[in-house]
PDB file of C-alpha atoms in Angstrom:
ATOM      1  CA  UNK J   1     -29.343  69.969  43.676  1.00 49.00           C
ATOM      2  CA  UNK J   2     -26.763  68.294  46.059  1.00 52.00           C
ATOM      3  CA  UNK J   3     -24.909  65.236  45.608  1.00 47.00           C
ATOM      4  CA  UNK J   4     -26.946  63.324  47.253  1.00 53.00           C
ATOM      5  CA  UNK J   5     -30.156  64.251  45.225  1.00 54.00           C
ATOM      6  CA  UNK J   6     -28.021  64.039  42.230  1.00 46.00           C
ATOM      7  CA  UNK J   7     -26.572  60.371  42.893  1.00 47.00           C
ATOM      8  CA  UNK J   8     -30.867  59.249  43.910  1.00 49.00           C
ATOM      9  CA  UNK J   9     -31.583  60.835  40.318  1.00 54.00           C
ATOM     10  CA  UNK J  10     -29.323  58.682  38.601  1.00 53.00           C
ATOM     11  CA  UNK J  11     -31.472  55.712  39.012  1.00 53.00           C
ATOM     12  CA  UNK J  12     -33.869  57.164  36.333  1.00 57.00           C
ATOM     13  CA  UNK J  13     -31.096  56.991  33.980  1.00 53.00           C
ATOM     14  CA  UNK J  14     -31.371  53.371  32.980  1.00 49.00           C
ATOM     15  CA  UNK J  15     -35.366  53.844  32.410  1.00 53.00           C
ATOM     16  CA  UNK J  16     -34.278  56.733  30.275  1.00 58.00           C
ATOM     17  CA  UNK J  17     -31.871  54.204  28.187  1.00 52.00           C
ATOM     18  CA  UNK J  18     -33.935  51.515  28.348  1.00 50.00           C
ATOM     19  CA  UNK J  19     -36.648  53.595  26.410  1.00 56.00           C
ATOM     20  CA  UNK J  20     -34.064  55.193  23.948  1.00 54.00           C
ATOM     21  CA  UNK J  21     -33.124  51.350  23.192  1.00 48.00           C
ATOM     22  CA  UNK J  22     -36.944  50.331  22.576  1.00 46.00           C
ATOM     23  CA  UNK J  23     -37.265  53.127  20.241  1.00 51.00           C
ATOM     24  CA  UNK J  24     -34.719  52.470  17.968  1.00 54.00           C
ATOM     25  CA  UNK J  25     -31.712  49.601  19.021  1.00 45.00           C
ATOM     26  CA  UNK J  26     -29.617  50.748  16.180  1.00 43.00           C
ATOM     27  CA  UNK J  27     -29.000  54.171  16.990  1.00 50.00           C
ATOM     28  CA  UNK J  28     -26.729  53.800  20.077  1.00 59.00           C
ATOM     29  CA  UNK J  29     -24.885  51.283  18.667  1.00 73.00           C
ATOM     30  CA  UNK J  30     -23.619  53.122  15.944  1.00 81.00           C
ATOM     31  CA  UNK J  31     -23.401  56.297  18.182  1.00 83.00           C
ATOM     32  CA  UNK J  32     -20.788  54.450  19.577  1.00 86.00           C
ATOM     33  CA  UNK J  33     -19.262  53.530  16.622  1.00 88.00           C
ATOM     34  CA  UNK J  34     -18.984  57.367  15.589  1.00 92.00           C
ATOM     35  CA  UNK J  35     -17.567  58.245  19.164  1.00 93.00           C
ATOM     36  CA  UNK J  36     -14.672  55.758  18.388  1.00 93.00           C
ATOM     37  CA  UNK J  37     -14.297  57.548  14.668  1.00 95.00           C
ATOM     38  CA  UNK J  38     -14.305  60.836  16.438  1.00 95.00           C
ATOM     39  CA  UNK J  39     -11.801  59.656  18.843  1.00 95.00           C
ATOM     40  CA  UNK J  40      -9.719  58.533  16.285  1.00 95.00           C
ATOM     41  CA  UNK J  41     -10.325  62.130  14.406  1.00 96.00           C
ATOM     42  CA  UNK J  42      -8.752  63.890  17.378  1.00 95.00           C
ATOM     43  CA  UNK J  43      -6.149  61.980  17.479  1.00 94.00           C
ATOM     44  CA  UNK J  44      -5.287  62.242  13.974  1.00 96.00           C
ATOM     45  CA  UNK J  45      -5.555  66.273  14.588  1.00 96.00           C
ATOM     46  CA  UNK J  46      -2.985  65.965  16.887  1.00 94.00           C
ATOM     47  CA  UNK J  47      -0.435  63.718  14.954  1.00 95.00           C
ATOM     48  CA  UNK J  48      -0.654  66.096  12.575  1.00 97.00           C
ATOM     49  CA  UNK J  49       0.075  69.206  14.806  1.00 96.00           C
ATOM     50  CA  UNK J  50       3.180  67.361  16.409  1.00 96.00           C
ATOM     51  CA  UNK J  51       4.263  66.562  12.801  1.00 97.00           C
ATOM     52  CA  UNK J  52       3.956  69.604  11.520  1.00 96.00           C
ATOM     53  CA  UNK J  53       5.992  70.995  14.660  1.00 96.00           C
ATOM     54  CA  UNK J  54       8.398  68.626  14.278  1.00 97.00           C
ATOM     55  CA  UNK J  55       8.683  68.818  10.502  1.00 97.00           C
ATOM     56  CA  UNK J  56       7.890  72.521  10.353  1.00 96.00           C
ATOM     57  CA  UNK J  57       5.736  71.835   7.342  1.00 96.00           C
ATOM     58  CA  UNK J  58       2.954  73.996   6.915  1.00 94.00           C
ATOM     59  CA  UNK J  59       0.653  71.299   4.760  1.00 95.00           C
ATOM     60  CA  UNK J  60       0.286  69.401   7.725  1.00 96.00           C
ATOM     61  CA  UNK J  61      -1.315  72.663   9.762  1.00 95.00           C
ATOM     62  CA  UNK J  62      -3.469  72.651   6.719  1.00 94.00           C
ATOM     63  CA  UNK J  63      -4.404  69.299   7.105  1.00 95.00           C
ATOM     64  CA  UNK J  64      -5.794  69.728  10.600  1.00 96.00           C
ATOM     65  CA  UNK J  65      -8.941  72.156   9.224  1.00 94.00           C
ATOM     66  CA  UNK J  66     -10.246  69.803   7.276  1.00 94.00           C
ATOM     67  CA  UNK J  67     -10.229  66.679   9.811  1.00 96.00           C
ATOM     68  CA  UNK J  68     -11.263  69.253  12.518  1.00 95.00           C
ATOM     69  CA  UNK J  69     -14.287  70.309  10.482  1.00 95.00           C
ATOM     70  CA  UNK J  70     -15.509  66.469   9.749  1.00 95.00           C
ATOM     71  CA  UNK J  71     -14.784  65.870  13.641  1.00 95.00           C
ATOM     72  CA  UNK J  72     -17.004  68.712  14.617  1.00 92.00           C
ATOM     73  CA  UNK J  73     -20.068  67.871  11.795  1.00 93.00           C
ATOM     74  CA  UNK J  74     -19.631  64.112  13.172  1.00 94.00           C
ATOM     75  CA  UNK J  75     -19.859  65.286  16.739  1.00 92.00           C
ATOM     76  CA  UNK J  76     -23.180  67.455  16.121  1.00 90.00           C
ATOM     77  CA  UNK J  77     -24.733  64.085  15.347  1.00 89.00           C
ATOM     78  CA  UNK J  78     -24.492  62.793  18.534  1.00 87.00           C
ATOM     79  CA  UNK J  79     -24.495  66.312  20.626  1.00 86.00           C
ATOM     80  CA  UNK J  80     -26.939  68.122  18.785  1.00 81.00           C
ATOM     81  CA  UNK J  81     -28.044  71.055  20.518  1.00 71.00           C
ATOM     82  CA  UNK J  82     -25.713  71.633  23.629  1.00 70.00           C
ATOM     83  CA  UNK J  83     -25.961  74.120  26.278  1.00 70.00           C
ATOM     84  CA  UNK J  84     -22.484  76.080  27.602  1.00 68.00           C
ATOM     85  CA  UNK J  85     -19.621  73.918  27.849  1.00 78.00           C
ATOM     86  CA  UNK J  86     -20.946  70.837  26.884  1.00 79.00           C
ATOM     87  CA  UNK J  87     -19.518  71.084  23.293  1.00 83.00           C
ATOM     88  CA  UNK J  88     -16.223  71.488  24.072  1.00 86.00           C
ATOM     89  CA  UNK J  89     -16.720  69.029  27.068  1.00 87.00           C
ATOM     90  CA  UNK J  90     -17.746  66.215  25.169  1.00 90.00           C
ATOM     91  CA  UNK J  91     -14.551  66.336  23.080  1.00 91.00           C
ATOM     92  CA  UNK J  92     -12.512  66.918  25.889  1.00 91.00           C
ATOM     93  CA  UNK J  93     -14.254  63.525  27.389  1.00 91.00           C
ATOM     94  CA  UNK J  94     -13.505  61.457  24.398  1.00 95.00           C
ATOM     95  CA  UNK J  95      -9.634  62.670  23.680  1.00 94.00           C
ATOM     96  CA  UNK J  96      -9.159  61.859  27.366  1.00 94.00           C
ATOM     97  CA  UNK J  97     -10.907  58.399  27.209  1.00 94.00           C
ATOM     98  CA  UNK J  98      -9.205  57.640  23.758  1.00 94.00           C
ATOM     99  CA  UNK J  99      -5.408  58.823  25.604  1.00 95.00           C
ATOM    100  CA  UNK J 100      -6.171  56.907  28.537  1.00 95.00           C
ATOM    101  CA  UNK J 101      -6.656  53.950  26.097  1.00 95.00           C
ATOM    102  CA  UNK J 102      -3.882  54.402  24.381  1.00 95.00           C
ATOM    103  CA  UNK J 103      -1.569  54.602  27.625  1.00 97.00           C
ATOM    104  CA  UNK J 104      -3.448  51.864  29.153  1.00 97.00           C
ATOM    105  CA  UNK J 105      -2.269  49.875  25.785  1.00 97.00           C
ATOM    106  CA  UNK J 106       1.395  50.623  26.239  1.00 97.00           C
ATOM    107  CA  UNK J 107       1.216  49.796  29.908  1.00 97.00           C
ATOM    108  CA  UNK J 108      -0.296  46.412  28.935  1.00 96.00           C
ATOM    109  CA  UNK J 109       2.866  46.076  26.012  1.00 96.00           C
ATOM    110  CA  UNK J 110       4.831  46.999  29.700  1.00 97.00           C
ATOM    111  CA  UNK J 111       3.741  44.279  31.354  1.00 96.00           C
ATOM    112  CA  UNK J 112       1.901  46.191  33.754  1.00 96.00           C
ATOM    113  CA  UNK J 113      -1.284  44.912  33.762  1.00 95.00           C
ATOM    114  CA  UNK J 114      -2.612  46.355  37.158  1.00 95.00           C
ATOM    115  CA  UNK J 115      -1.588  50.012  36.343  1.00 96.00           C
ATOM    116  CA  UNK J 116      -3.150  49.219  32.441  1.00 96.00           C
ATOM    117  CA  UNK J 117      -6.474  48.353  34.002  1.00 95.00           C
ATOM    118  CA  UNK J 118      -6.180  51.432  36.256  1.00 93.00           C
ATOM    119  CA  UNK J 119      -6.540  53.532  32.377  1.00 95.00           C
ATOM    120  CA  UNK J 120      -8.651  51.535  31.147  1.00 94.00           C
ATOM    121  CA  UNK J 121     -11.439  52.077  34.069  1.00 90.00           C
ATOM    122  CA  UNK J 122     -10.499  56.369  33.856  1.00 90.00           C
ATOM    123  CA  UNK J 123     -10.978  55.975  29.915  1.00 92.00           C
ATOM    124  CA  UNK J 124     -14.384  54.236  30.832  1.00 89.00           C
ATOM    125  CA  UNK J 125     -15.227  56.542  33.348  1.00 87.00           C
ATOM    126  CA  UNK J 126     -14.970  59.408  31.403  1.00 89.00           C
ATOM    127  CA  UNK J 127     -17.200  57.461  28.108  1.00 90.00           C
ATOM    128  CA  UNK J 128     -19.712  56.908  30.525  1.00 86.00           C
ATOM    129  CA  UNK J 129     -20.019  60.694  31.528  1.00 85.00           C
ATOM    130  CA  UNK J 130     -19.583  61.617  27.844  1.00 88.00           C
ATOM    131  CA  UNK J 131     -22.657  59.287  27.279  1.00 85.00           C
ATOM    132  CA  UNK J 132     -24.332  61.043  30.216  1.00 81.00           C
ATOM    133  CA  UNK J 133     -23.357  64.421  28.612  1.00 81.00           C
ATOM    134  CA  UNK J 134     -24.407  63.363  25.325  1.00 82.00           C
ATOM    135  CA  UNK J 135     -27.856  61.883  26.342  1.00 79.00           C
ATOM    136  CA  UNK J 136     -28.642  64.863  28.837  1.00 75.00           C
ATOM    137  CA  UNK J 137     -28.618  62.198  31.819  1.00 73.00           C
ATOM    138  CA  UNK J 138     -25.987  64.402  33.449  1.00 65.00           C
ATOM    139  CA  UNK J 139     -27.425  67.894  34.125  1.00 61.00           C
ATOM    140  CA  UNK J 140     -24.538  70.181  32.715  1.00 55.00           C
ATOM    141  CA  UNK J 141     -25.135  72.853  35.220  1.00 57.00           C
ATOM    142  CA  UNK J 142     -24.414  70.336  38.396  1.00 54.00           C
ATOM    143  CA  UNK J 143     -21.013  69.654  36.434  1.00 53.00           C
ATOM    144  CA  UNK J 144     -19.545  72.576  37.426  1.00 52.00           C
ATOM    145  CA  UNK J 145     -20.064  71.597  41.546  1.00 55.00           C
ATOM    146  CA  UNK J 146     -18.972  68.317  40.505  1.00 54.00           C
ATOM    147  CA  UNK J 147     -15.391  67.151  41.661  1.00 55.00           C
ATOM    148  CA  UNK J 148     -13.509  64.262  43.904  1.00 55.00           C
ATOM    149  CA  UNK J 149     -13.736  66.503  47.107  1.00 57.00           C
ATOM    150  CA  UNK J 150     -17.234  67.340  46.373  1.00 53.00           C
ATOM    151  CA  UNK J 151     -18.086  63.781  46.191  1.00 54.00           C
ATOM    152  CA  UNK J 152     -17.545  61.072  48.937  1.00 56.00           C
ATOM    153  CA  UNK J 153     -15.345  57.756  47.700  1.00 61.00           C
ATOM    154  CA  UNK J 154     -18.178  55.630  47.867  1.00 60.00           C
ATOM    155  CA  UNK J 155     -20.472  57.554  45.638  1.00 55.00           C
ATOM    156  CA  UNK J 156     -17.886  58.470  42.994  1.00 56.00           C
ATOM    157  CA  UNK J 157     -17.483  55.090  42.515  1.00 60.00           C
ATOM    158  CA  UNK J 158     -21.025  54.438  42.423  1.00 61.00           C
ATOM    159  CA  UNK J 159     -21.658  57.443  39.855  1.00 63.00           C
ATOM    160  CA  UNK J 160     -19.101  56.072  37.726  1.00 62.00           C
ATOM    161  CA  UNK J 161     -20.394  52.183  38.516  1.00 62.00           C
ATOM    162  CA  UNK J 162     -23.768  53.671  37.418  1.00 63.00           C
ATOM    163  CA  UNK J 163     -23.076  55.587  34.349  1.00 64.00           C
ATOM    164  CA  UNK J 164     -20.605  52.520  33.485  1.00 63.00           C
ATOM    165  CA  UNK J 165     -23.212  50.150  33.362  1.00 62.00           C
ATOM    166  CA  UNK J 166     -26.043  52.139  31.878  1.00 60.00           C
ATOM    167  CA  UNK J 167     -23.868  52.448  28.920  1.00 59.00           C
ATOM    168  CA  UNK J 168     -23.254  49.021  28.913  1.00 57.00           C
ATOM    169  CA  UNK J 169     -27.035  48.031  28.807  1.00 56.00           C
ATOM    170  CA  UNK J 170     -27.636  50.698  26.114  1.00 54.00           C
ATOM    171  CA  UNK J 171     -24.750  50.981  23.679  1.00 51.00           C
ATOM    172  CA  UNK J 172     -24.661  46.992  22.803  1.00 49.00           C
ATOM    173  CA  UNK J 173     -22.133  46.618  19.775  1.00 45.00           C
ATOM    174  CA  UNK J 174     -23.282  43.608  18.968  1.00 43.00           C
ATOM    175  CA  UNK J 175     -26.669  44.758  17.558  1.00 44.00           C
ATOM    176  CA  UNK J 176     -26.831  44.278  14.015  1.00 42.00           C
TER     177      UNK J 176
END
């Protein structure tokens, strides 16, 4: 499939949501909940790593098993089965979302609020292709033809635009 097939394919994305909303409101909702927990689980994995480095402790190595095994149980309830890379993907798209948050934060604390909102649109980006991952809406296999160069300007930021707002029609926090 080219780009351009791939970007017209998109459109069915919403309908897919849409449906997955009508089913069951609740669920994405506190899918995204989890993907914030999970976040939040990687980044205590790697506080502890840099601690223990720093500290050269061993308990806090021996800490990092046990929140590394509840981050991987919580992120098989939102993967479920995945195909190739997409495991180790989808936590690679969530630690760089939740970093680019967290620099996008300090930037703000900076004063910077231009480069801040810069983050904060890469951290989205890359939530919206997690929930693309996550909800097989992005074919895995085109992921690996999938670049900037590949892509014209215009279209990246209308794959982005369009994953973006599918997940904000479909993961409403506000649900209760």
């Amino acid at each position: 499939m080219d780009n351009g097939e791939y970007l017209n394919n998109i459109n069915s994305l919403v309908d897919r949501y849409d449906a997955l909303k009508k089913h069951d409101p609740m669920d994405l909702s506190t899918d995204q909940d989890l993907t914030i927990a999970i976040m939040n689980l990687i980044g205590i994995e790697e506080h502890l790593f840099f601690t223990g480095a720093k500290t050269e402790r061993s308990e806090y190595f021996a800490l990092i098993k046990e929140i590394r095994s509840m981050r991987k149980e919580l992120l098989q309830k939102i993967v479920g089965d995945h195909e190739g890379e997409v495991w180790c993907l989808s936590k690679h798209l969530l630690a760089a979302s939740y970093r680019l948050m967290e620099v996008g934060t300090k930037k703000l604390d900076q004063d910077a609020a231009e480069e801040a909102q810069d983050f904060f649109t890469k951290a989205y980006n890359l939530y919206s292709l997690f929930w693309g991952l996550a909800m097989k809406i992005v074919p895995s296999d085109e992921l690996k033809n999938l670049n900037e160069e590949s892509i014209p300007k215009e279209k990246r930021d209308t794959l982005f635009a369009k994953l973006g707002e599918m997940v904000k029609k479909a993961v409403n926090c506000c649900i209760e």
